[in-house]
XYZ file of C-alpha atoms in Angstrom:
442
model
C -3.247 17.003 -7.561
C -5.470 16.910 -10.561
C -8.426 19.090 -11.094
C -11.578 18.331 -9.036
C -15.266 19.144 -9.269
C -16.338 22.633 -9.954
C -19.061 21.435 -12.370
C -21.587 24.235 -11.522
C -18.962 26.897 -11.786
C -17.700 25.717 -15.161
C -21.272 25.324 -16.535
C -21.805 29.190 -15.397
C -18.761 30.224 -16.995
C -19.337 28.556 -20.128
C -22.856 29.956 -20.305
C -21.321 33.708 -19.865
C -18.670 32.714 -22.554
C -21.376 31.828 -25.122
C -23.399 34.937 -24.087
C -20.359 37.133 -24.916
C -20.672 35.780 -28.624
C -23.677 38.418 -28.900
C -22.233 41.190 -26.869
C -19.703 41.553 -24.303
C -20.207 40.178 -20.679
C -18.478 41.179 -17.486
C -18.186 38.652 -14.699
C -16.797 39.105 -11.360
C -15.343 36.113 -9.340
C -14.202 36.373 -5.723
C -13.107 33.978 -3.284
C -10.501 33.732 -0.583
C -6.747 33.068 -1.565
C -5.870 29.519 -2.436
C -9.433 28.365 -3.368
C -8.459 27.610 -6.768
C -9.834 30.438 -8.567
C -6.955 30.720 -11.321
C -7.287 27.255 -11.915
C -10.808 27.248 -12.261
C -10.731 30.115 -14.943
C -7.988 28.740 -16.999
C -9.911 25.289 -16.936
C -12.888 27.167 -18.183
C -10.993 28.644 -21.153
C -9.195 25.701 -22.271
C -9.355 25.401 -26.009
C -10.820 28.754 -26.657
C -9.220 32.108 -27.546
C -8.174 33.864 -24.407
C -6.040 36.279 -22.511
C -4.902 35.782 -18.903
C -3.447 38.971 -17.137
C -2.322 38.884 -13.654
C -2.151 42.335 -11.757
C 1.012 42.423 -9.836
C 1.708 45.678 -7.835
C 4.079 47.003 -10.424
C 4.475 50.599 -11.861
C 1.620 50.937 -14.208
C 3.868 51.582 -17.298
C 5.726 48.370 -16.544
C 2.547 46.437 -16.074
C 1.110 47.683 -19.296
C 4.343 46.815 -21.268
C 4.179 43.320 -19.861
C 0.494 43.070 -20.841
C 1.153 44.184 -24.347
C 3.774 41.215 -24.793
C 1.383 38.949 -23.355
C -1.634 40.110 -25.402
C 0.691 39.629 -28.512
C 1.708 35.970 -27.460
C -2.022 34.875 -26.587
C -3.999 36.734 -29.137
C -1.592 37.699 -31.923
C -2.810 41.415 -31.421
C -0.340 44.046 -32.344
C -0.513 47.042 -30.271
C 1.800 49.789 -31.831
C 3.600 52.389 -29.682
C 4.210 52.338 -26.117
C 0.791 52.123 -23.976
C 1.447 53.952 -20.619
C -1.896 53.580 -19.013
C -4.069 50.565 -18.495
C -7.190 52.491 -19.875
C -5.399 52.849 -23.351
C -4.660 49.069 -23.256
C -8.099 48.046 -22.328
C -9.558 50.044 -25.235
C -7.287 48.362 -27.453
C -8.411 45.068 -26.186
C -12.056 45.851 -26.409
C -11.618 47.016 -29.946
C -9.833 43.697 -30.836
C -13.051 42.008 -29.546
C -15.224 43.946 -31.872
C -14.118 41.639 -34.843
C -13.629 38.239 -32.750
C -14.931 36.677 -29.392
C -12.472 35.902 -26.818
C -12.027 35.719 -22.948
C -9.999 38.174 -21.069
C -9.217 37.227 -17.499
C -7.898 39.827 -15.224
C -6.713 38.161 -12.040
C -6.155 39.937 -8.774
C -8.110 42.896 -10.232
C -8.241 44.702 -6.750
C -4.538 45.373 -6.871
C -5.261 48.196 -9.700
C -6.341 50.371 -6.504
C -2.800 50.143 -5.332
C -1.302 50.915 -8.849
C -3.611 53.848 -9.912
C -6.993 54.472 -8.222
C -8.355 56.011 -11.577
C -8.009 52.579 -13.463
C -11.640 51.505 -12.492
C -13.030 54.864 -13.907
C -11.026 54.266 -17.242
C -12.340 50.808 -17.568
C -15.883 52.123 -16.972
C -15.588 54.542 -19.691
C -14.178 52.106 -22.165
C -16.732 49.427 -21.069
C -19.632 51.584 -21.521
C -18.557 52.617 -25.167
C -17.648 49.275 -26.415
C -19.518 46.377 -24.603
C -22.556 46.348 -26.966
C -20.295 46.455 -30.093
C -17.598 43.888 -29.058
C -17.498 40.199 -28.055
C -15.400 40.141 -24.915
C -15.999 37.592 -22.214
C -14.497 39.760 -19.400
C -13.805 37.911 -16.209
C -12.484 40.216 -13.363
C -11.145 37.891 -10.423
C -10.096 39.176 -6.844
C -9.116 37.528 -3.585
C -9.387 40.537 -1.100
C -13.246 40.353 -0.660
C -13.496 43.679 1.086
C -11.718 45.580 -1.762
C -13.676 43.711 -4.463
C -16.894 44.486 -2.608
C -16.027 48.252 -2.559
C -15.274 48.361 -6.207
C -18.468 46.526 -7.503
C -21.066 47.087 -4.766
C -20.453 50.560 -3.422
C -22.996 52.937 -5.336
C -20.247 55.637 -5.705
C -17.743 53.480 -7.445
C -17.447 53.701 -11.124
C -18.073 49.951 -11.765
C -21.060 49.707 -9.706
C -23.760 48.212 -11.667
C -21.536 47.211 -14.666
C -21.266 43.532 -14.058
C -23.724 41.078 -15.585
C -22.715 38.069 -13.596
C -21.062 37.623 -10.099
C -19.616 34.428 -8.730
C -18.274 33.491 -5.155
C -15.918 30.357 -5.064
C -16.263 28.459 -2.073
C -13.705 25.661 -0.734
C -14.298 22.263 -1.785
C -17.183 20.561 -0.220
C -17.138 17.652 2.110
C -18.031 15.260 -0.492
C -15.087 16.403 -2.714
C -12.777 16.253 0.123
C -13.811 12.574 0.812
C -13.318 11.955 -2.809
C -9.663 13.470 -2.854
C -8.497 11.677 0.280
C -9.994 8.297 -1.249
C -8.006 8.763 -4.160
C -4.931 9.292 -2.514
C -5.593 6.943 0.417
C -8.413 4.648 -0.140
C -8.351 3.085 3.424
C -8.374 6.374 5.306
C -9.685 6.619 8.917
C -12.246 9.122 10.161
C -9.529 11.061 11.996
C -7.606 11.496 8.778
C -10.618 13.049 7.014
C -11.386 15.242 10.187
C -7.798 16.357 10.217
C -7.935 17.267 6.538
C -11.096 19.325 7.141
C -9.452 20.976 10.121
C -6.175 21.889 8.387
C -7.786 23.037 5.043
C -11.450 23.718 5.254
C -11.605 22.434 1.715
C -9.439 25.203 0.326
C -7.950 23.618 -2.845
C -4.198 24.815 -2.439
C -4.006 23.577 1.199
C -5.488 20.059 0.170
C -3.018 19.976 -2.818
C 0.004 20.686 -0.464
C -0.834 17.761 1.626
C -1.932 15.350 -1.081
C 1.155 16.241 -3.206
C 3.526 15.625 -0.263
C 1.740 12.243 0.498
C 0.393 13.521 3.777
C -2.830 11.340 3.942
C -3.092 10.425 7.423
C -3.697 12.473 10.632
C -0.083 11.899 11.848
C 1.409 12.715 8.344
C -0.719 15.837 7.904
C 0.097 17.392 11.159
C 3.779 16.663 10.599
C 3.685 18.229 7.122
C 1.754 21.293 8.193
C 4.019 21.993 11.067
C 7.328 21.199 9.441
C 9.887 23.974 9.732
C 9.618 24.984 5.819
C 5.939 24.548 5.778
C 3.917 27.258 4.024
C 0.982 26.674 6.618
C 3.227 28.378 9.210
C 3.224 31.693 7.343
C 0.062 31.340 5.481
C -2.209 33.296 7.804
C 0.103 36.306 7.866
C 0.405 36.364 4.198
C -3.505 35.880 3.827
C -4.572 38.522 6.231
C -2.022 41.419 6.195
C -3.083 42.712 2.844
C -6.752 42.576 4.149
C -6.257 44.399 7.322
C -3.464 46.989 6.467
C -1.895 48.802 9.429
C -4.429 47.645 11.901
C -3.634 43.971 11.310
C -2.276 43.642 14.995
C -5.431 44.420 16.577
C -7.523 42.065 14.084
C -4.896 39.276 14.635
C -5.273 39.561 18.369
C -9.138 39.471 18.340
C -8.902 36.393 16.084
C -6.548 34.675 18.390
C -8.909 35.309 21.428
C -11.853 33.909 19.502
C -9.885 30.805 18.330
C -8.738 30.243 22.009
C -12.425 30.265 23.281
C -13.198 33.833 23.864
C -16.167 34.334 22.060
C -18.131 37.402 23.763
C -17.104 40.896 23.072
C -16.943 41.719 26.840
C -14.295 39.047 27.111
C -12.521 40.355 24.089
C -12.651 43.944 25.285
C -11.161 43.214 28.574
C -8.121 41.664 27.220
C -7.499 44.195 24.260
C -8.229 46.821 26.681
C -10.628 48.998 24.386
C -14.082 48.533 22.616
C -13.617 46.182 19.806
C -17.107 46.511 18.495
C -15.958 48.316 15.178
C -13.275 45.571 14.561
C -15.766 42.764 15.070
C -18.385 44.551 12.883
C -15.586 44.759 10.174
C -14.367 41.356 10.502
C -18.175 40.114 10.207
C -19.526 42.486 7.514
C -16.401 43.551 5.417
C -14.011 40.654 5.688
C -16.498 37.797 6.507
C -13.936 36.035 8.451
C -16.256 35.571 11.484
C -19.989 35.026 12.101
C -22.472 35.416 14.912
C -23.363 32.435 16.856
C -26.716 32.777 18.549
C -29.142 30.289 19.587
C -31.086 29.237 16.610
C -34.737 30.614 16.537
C -33.846 33.491 18.837
C -35.515 36.929 18.269
C -33.607 39.631 16.558
C -31.682 41.905 19.017
C -30.378 39.071 21.100
C -27.409 40.073 23.455
C -24.428 38.429 24.353
C -23.479 37.285 20.845
C -21.023 34.578 20.624
C -18.463 34.951 17.639
C -16.819 32.215 15.919
C -14.261 31.859 13.080
C -15.671 30.387 9.928
C -12.655 29.341 8.286
C -11.301 25.975 9.490
C -7.557 26.757 8.496
C -7.645 30.102 10.180
C -9.421 28.768 13.248
C -6.479 26.216 13.532
C -3.742 28.819 12.721
C -4.842 31.197 15.224
C -5.057 28.693 17.935
C -1.904 26.927 17.506
C 0.420 28.846 15.076
C 0.159 32.560 15.634
C 0.739 32.457 19.303
C 3.747 30.285 19.018
C 5.965 32.147 16.629
C 8.816 32.009 18.971
C 8.798 28.212 18.592
C 8.710 28.477 14.680
C 11.264 31.292 14.531
C 13.606 29.180 16.712
C 13.109 26.017 14.649
C 11.574 24.236 17.624
C 8.557 23.085 15.580
C 8.826 19.540 16.989
C 7.580 21.102 20.473
C 4.672 22.758 18.399
C 3.682 19.412 16.900
C 3.637 17.682 20.245
C 1.511 20.497 21.650
C -0.895 20.309 18.777
C -1.032 16.343 19.112
C -1.603 16.624 22.816
C -4.606 18.962 22.415
C -5.813 17.611 19.187
C -8.718 15.646 20.676
C -10.165 18.746 22.689
C -9.793 20.972 19.727
C -11.463 18.688 17.142
C -14.413 18.131 19.351
C -15.698 21.719 18.116
C -14.153 21.023 14.617
C -16.410 17.979 14.353
C -19.447 20.069 15.109
C -18.648 22.483 12.398
C -18.021 19.443 9.921
C -21.586 18.292 10.415
C -22.993 21.907 10.359
C -21.078 22.263 6.997
C -22.326 18.925 5.723
C -26.110 19.945 6.532
C -25.645 23.132 4.773
C -23.989 21.579 1.538
C -26.717 18.965 1.537
C -29.075 21.923 0.655
C -32.116 20.558 2.502
C -32.187 23.182 5.251
C -32.895 26.822 5.547
C -31.467 27.487 8.862
C -28.755 25.683 10.721
C -27.218 26.375 14.148
C -26.815 25.588 17.800
C -29.243 26.241 20.579
C -28.716 26.937 24.206
C -31.134 28.199 26.823
C -30.730 31.486 28.685
C -29.111 29.819 31.832
C -26.533 28.052 29.565
C -27.467 24.863 31.308
C -28.777 23.030 28.145
C -27.100 22.998 24.702
C -27.849 21.270 21.537
C -24.880 20.752 18.987
C -27.085 21.112 15.881
C -30.430 22.310 14.909
C -31.066 21.946 11.183
C -34.487 23.164 9.969
C -36.358 23.351 6.658
C -39.062 26.120 7.413
C -40.763 25.464 4.071
C -41.474 21.734 4.568
C -41.517 22.166 8.381
C -39.085 19.383 9.047
C -35.635 19.136 10.673
C -32.993 17.279 12.482
C -31.767 17.864 16.028
C -28.375 16.109 16.770
C -26.001 15.517 19.578
C -22.285 15.532 18.454
C -19.532 13.836 20.032
C -16.137 12.379 18.949
C -16.818 9.409 21.196
C -20.059 7.560 20.411
C -20.120 6.175 23.958
C -20.692 9.668 25.308
C -23.793 10.076 23.167
C -27.315 9.502 24.894
C -30.463 9.368 23.189
C -32.470 10.004 26.178
C -30.512 13.239 27.169
C -31.149 14.411 23.604
C -34.824 13.741 23.875
C -34.888 15.774 27.047
C -33.092 18.540 25.548
C -35.096 18.486 22.255
C -38.440 18.657 24.316
C -37.396 22.168 25.328
C -37.851 23.291 21.683
C -41.146 21.472 21.246
C -43.280 24.727 21.703
C -41.400 26.595 18.951
C -41.103 23.621 16.675
C -44.862 22.771 17.024
C -45.947 21.175 13.753
C -42.475 20.339 12.677
C -41.414 16.634 11.924
C -38.153 16.322 13.645
C -35.596 13.461 13.593
C -33.148 12.979 16.473
C -29.727 11.983 15.527
C -26.521 10.954 17.415
C -23.357 11.583 15.472
C -19.797 10.776 16.190
C -16.425 10.756 14.633
C -16.964 7.171 13.525
C -19.842 8.318 11.131
C -17.906 11.047 9.258
C -16.700 8.657 6.600
C -19.890 6.804 5.453
C -22.735 9.594 6.332
C -24.134 11.184 3.071
C -26.890 13.166 4.135
C -28.471 14.795 7.172
């Protein structure tokens, strides 16, 4: 699959590279695995002098030897003698930048902590001594958000306050997903787009896996994702075990329960058999895999918070893949495919809701987007999107089947918010599966 979009990210990286012609610039780039961080960075460095280093979990001496060879091939730099620490090598690379401008990309930077916890301190020392005299466009990239956050945002860490620019790479937007699918299957149906969104959430690698395999329809996508040799089947484990460490079993169980519809902590606690507040807090604050779903416009301190998984792929994986490892290990994925197909319409009702929430967010018109329900749980609105500055918004009912939508019912529910939205210009919308291919704005 060819390179898509990322115009804003490329423009920012270009600006930082140009700034490094005057003095060194440190940029951090974070994003979940498979979002295309490496492809973006290499694309931004095309046609310029650059060195790309991937931090594998090797012995520090072996890693430095490999990096020396790569520096010689990419830059022609000769580093004499055997460098045994990354701090020594980094100083040589910064010295090289005193005479010429170049980009230094260090990928999976957080892995340094597993190799030698003192490496960030060595980098800080070298950076502080050379950054004003050299011309290095330093980009430090990582996929484990919690560790990257600790390295650069914890005030006790040596690299705190050192970066000049920070970027977070998000999955492809819905508009980009539409373009990609149209390029590979011009006559795609609404369910094809929704299935692509459900399985990938716009994560570049997942999209590429499907498109390169010719899986451009709902049926082909599900068949591809659930094939016996599909990387989708093991991706959840590979993605999260490195994040959670030894406690991954408890985190996996919590995410499975949330994906299955248990969204209140009290429900989760009863199944897990202990207070899961600390785990939920970590998933929310440190790992950012879940978010709080409270009625929009509710006051702070609301109780009975509902938790939701934000990542579309993980929501699918914990609902349909993780609980059925027995079928996968015994090579009975055909049964799993049938089970997913049988439950697809029910599951994608909520997925369609998230699709429209994401679309509203990506359009950039609204300051707040969410659901609303009353205290008794008798009335619920699928989406309320508000612009608090212009005092306008959209209240929408969302259903897969357009025949189940009713403007009069929505008007009755919207009237319940009339007092808190006094002075707002509100548009009522009925949104169904049939609209997703053609709708551009909300």
